[in-house]
PDB file of C-alpha atoms in Angstrom:
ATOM      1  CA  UNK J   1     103.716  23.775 -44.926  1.00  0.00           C
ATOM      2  CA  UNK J   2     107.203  24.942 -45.727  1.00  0.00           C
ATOM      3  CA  UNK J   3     108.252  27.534 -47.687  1.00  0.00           C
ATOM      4  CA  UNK J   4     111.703  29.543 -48.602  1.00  0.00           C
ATOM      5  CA  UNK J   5     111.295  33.148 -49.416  1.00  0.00           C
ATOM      6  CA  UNK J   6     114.312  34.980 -51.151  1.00  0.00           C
ATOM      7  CA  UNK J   7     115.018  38.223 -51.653  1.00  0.00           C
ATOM      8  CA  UNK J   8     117.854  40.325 -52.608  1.00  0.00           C
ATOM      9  CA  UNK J   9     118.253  40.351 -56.280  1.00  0.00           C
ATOM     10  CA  UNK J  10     118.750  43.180 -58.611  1.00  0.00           C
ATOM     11  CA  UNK J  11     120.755  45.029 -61.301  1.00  0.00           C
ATOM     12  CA  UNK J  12     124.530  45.856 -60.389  1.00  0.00           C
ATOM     13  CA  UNK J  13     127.610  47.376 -62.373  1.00  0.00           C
ATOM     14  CA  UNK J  14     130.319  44.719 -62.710  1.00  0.00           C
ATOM     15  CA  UNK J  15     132.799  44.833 -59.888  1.00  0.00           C
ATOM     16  CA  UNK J  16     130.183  45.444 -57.904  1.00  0.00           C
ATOM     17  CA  UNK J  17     128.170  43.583 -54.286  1.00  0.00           C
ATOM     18  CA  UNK J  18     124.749  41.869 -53.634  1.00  0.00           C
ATOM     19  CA  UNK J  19     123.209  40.381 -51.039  1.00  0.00           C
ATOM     20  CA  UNK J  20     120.919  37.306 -51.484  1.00  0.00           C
ATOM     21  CA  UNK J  21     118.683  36.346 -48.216  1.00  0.00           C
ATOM     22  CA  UNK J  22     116.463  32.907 -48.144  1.00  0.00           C
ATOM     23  CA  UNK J  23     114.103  31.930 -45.155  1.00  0.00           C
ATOM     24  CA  UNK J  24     112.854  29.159 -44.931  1.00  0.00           C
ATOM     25  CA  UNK J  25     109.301  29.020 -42.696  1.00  0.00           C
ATOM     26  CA  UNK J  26     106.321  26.516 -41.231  1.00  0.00           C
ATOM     27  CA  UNK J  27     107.092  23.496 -39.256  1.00  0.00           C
ATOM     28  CA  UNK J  28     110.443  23.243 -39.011  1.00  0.00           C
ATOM     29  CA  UNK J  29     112.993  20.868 -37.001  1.00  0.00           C
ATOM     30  CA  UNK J  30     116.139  20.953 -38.687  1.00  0.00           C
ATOM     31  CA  UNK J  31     117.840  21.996 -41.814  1.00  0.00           C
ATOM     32  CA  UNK J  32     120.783  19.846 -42.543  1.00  0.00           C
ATOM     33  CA  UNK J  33     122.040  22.219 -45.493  1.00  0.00           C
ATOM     34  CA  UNK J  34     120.658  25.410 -47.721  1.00  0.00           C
ATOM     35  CA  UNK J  35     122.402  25.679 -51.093  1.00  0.00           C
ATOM     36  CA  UNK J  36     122.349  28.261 -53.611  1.00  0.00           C
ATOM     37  CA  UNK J  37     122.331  27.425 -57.264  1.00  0.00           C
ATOM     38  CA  UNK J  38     122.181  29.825 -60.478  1.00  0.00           C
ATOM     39  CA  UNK J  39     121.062  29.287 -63.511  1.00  0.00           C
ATOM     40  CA  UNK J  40     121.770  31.637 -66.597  1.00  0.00           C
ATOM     41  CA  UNK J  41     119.790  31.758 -70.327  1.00  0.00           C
ATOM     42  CA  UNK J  42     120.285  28.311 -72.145  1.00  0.00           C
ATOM     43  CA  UNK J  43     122.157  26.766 -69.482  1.00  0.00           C
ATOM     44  CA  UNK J  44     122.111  24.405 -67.144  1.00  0.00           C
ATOM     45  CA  UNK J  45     121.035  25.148 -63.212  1.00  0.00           C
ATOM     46  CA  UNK J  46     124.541  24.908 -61.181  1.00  0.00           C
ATOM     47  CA  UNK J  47     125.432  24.628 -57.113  1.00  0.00           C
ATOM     48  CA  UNK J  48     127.150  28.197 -56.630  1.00  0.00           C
ATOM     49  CA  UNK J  49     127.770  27.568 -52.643  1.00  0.00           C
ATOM     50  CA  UNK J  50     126.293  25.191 -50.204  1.00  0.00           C
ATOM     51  CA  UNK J  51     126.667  25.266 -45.687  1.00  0.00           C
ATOM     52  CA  UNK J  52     125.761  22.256 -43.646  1.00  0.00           C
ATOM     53  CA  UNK J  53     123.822  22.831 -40.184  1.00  0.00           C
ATOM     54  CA  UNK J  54     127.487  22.916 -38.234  1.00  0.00           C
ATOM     55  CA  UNK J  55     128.616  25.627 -40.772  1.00  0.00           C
ATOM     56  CA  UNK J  56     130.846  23.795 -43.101  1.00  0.00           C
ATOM     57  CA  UNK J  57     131.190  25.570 -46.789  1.00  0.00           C
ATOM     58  CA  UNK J  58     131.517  24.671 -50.284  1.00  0.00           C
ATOM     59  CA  UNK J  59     131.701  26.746 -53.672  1.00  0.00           C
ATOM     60  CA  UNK J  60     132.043  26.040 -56.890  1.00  0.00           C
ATOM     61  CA  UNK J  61     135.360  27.093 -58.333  1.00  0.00           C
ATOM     62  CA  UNK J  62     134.282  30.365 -60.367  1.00  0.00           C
ATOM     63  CA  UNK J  63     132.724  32.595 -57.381  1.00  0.00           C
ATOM     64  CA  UNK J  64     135.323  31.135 -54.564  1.00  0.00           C
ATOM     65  CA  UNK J  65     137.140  34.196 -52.492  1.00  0.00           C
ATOM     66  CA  UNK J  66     134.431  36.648 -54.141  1.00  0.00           C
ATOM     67  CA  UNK J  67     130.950  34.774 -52.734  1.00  0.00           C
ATOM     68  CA  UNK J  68     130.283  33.674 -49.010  1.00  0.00           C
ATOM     69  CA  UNK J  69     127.421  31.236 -47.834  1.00  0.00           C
ATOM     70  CA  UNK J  70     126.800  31.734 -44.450  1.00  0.00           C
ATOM     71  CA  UNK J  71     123.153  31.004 -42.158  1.00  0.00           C
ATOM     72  CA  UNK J  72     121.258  31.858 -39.229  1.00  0.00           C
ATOM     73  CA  UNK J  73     119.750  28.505 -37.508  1.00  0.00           C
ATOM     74  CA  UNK J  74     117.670  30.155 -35.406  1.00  0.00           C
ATOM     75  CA  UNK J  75     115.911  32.292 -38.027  1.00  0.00           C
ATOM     76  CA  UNK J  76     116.482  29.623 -40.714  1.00  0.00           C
ATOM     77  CA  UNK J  77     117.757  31.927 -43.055  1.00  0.00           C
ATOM     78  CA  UNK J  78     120.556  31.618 -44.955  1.00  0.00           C
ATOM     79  CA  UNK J  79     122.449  34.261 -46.859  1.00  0.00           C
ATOM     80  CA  UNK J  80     124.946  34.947 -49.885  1.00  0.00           C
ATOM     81  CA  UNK J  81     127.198  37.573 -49.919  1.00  0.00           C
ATOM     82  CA  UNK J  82     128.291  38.341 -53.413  1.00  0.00           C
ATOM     83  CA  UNK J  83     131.297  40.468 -54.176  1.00  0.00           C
ATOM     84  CA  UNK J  84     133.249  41.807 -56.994  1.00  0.00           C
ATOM     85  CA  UNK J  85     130.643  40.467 -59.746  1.00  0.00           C
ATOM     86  CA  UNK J  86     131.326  39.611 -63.264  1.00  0.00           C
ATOM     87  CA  UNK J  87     128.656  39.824 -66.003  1.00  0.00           C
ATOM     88  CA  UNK J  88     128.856  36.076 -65.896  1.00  0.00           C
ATOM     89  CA  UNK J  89     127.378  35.465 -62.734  1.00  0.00           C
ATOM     90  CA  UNK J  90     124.220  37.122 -64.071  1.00  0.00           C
ATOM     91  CA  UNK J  91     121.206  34.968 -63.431  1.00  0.00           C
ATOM     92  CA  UNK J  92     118.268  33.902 -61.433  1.00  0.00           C
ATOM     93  CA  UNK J  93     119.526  32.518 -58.237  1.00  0.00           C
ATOM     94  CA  UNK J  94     117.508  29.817 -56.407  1.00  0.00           C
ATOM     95  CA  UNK J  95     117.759  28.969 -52.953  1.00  0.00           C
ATOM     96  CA  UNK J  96     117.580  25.210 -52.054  1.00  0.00           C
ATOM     97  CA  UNK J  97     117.044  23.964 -48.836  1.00  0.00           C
ATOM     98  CA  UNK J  98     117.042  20.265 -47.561  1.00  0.00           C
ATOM     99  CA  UNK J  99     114.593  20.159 -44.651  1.00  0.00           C
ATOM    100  CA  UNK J 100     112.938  18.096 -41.672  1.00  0.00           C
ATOM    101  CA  UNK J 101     109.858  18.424 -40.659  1.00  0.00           C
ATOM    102  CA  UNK J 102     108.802  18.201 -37.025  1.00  0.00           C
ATOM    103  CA  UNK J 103     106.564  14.783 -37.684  1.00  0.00           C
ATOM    104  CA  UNK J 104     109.231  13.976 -40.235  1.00  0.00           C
ATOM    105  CA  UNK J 105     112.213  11.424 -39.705  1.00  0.00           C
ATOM    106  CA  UNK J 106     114.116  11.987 -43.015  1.00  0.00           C
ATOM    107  CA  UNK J 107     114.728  15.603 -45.110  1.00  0.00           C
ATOM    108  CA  UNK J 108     112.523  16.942 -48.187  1.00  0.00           C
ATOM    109  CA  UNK J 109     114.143  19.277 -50.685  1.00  0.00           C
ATOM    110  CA  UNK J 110     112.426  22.549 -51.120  1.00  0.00           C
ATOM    111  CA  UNK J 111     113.178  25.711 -53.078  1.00  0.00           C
ATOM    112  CA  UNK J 112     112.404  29.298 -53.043  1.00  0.00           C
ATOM    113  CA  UNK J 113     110.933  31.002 -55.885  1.00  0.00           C
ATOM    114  CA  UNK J 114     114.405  32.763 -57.410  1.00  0.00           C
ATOM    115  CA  UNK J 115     115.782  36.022 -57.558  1.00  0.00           C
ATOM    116  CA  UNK J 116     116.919  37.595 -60.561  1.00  0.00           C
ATOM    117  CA  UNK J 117     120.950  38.890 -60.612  1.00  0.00           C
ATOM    118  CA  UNK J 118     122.231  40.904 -63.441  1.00  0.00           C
ATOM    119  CA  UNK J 119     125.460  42.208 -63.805  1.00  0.00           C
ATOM    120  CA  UNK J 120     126.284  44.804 -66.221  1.00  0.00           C
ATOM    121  CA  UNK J 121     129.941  45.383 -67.936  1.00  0.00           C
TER     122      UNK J 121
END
C-alpha cells in the first residue's frame, strides 16, 4: 500500500520561506514524477511545480525564480522550497505523485493528504 506523507506547512509573513517535504512509502519501484499543486478558497486546484525521475523541472509562471522542486530517489521524497511568498500563494498544497508498483507494469496517481500555507501581508 502506498502512501505520500507531507509536511511542512504553516503560517508565514509575506516575503517570507517554507519548506514543503512529501514521501512517498510501501512497495515502491519507480516514481516517474512528484508534482505539487495548490489550491486556494473558491478556486480551482493548479500544478505549482512538477520533476521527472532524471530531474527535469517545470513551474507554473507565478512562483518561477521564487519556488524550487527538487527530490530524493532514494528516499522518495520530494521537496519544495518556497521563497519570497506573496499572500497569494496562500493555500493547501497537495503533493501528487505518479507511481509504480513493484508487481505493477504501468504508474497509479496518488496524493498526500495536503498541507496548509498561509501567507500574511
Amino acid at each position: 500500500q502506498v502512501q505520500l506523507v507531507e509536511s511542512g506547512g504553516g503560517l508565514v509573513q509575506a516575503g517570507g520561506s517554507l519548506r514543503l517535504s512529501c514521501a512517498a512509502s510501501g512497495t515502491i519501484a519507480s516514481i516517474p514524477s512528484m508534482t505539487w499543486y495548490r489550491q486556494a478558497p473558491g478556486r480551482l486546484r493548479e500544478l505549482v511545480a512538477i520533476i521527472t525521475l532524471g530531474g527535469s523541472t517545470s513551474y507554473t509562471n507565478s512562483v518561477k525564480g521564487r519556488f524550487t522542486i527538487s527530490r530524493d530517489n532514494a528516499r522518495n521524497t520530494v521537496w519544495l522550497q518556497m521563497n519570497s511568498l506573496k499572500p497569494e500563494d496562500t493555500g493547501v498544497y497537495y503533493c501528487n505523485a505518479d507511481i509504480i508498483g513493484q508487481l505493477a507494469t504501468r504508474p497509479q496517481s496518488y496524493w498526500g493528504q495536503g498541507t496548509q500555507v498561509t501567507v500574511s501581508s
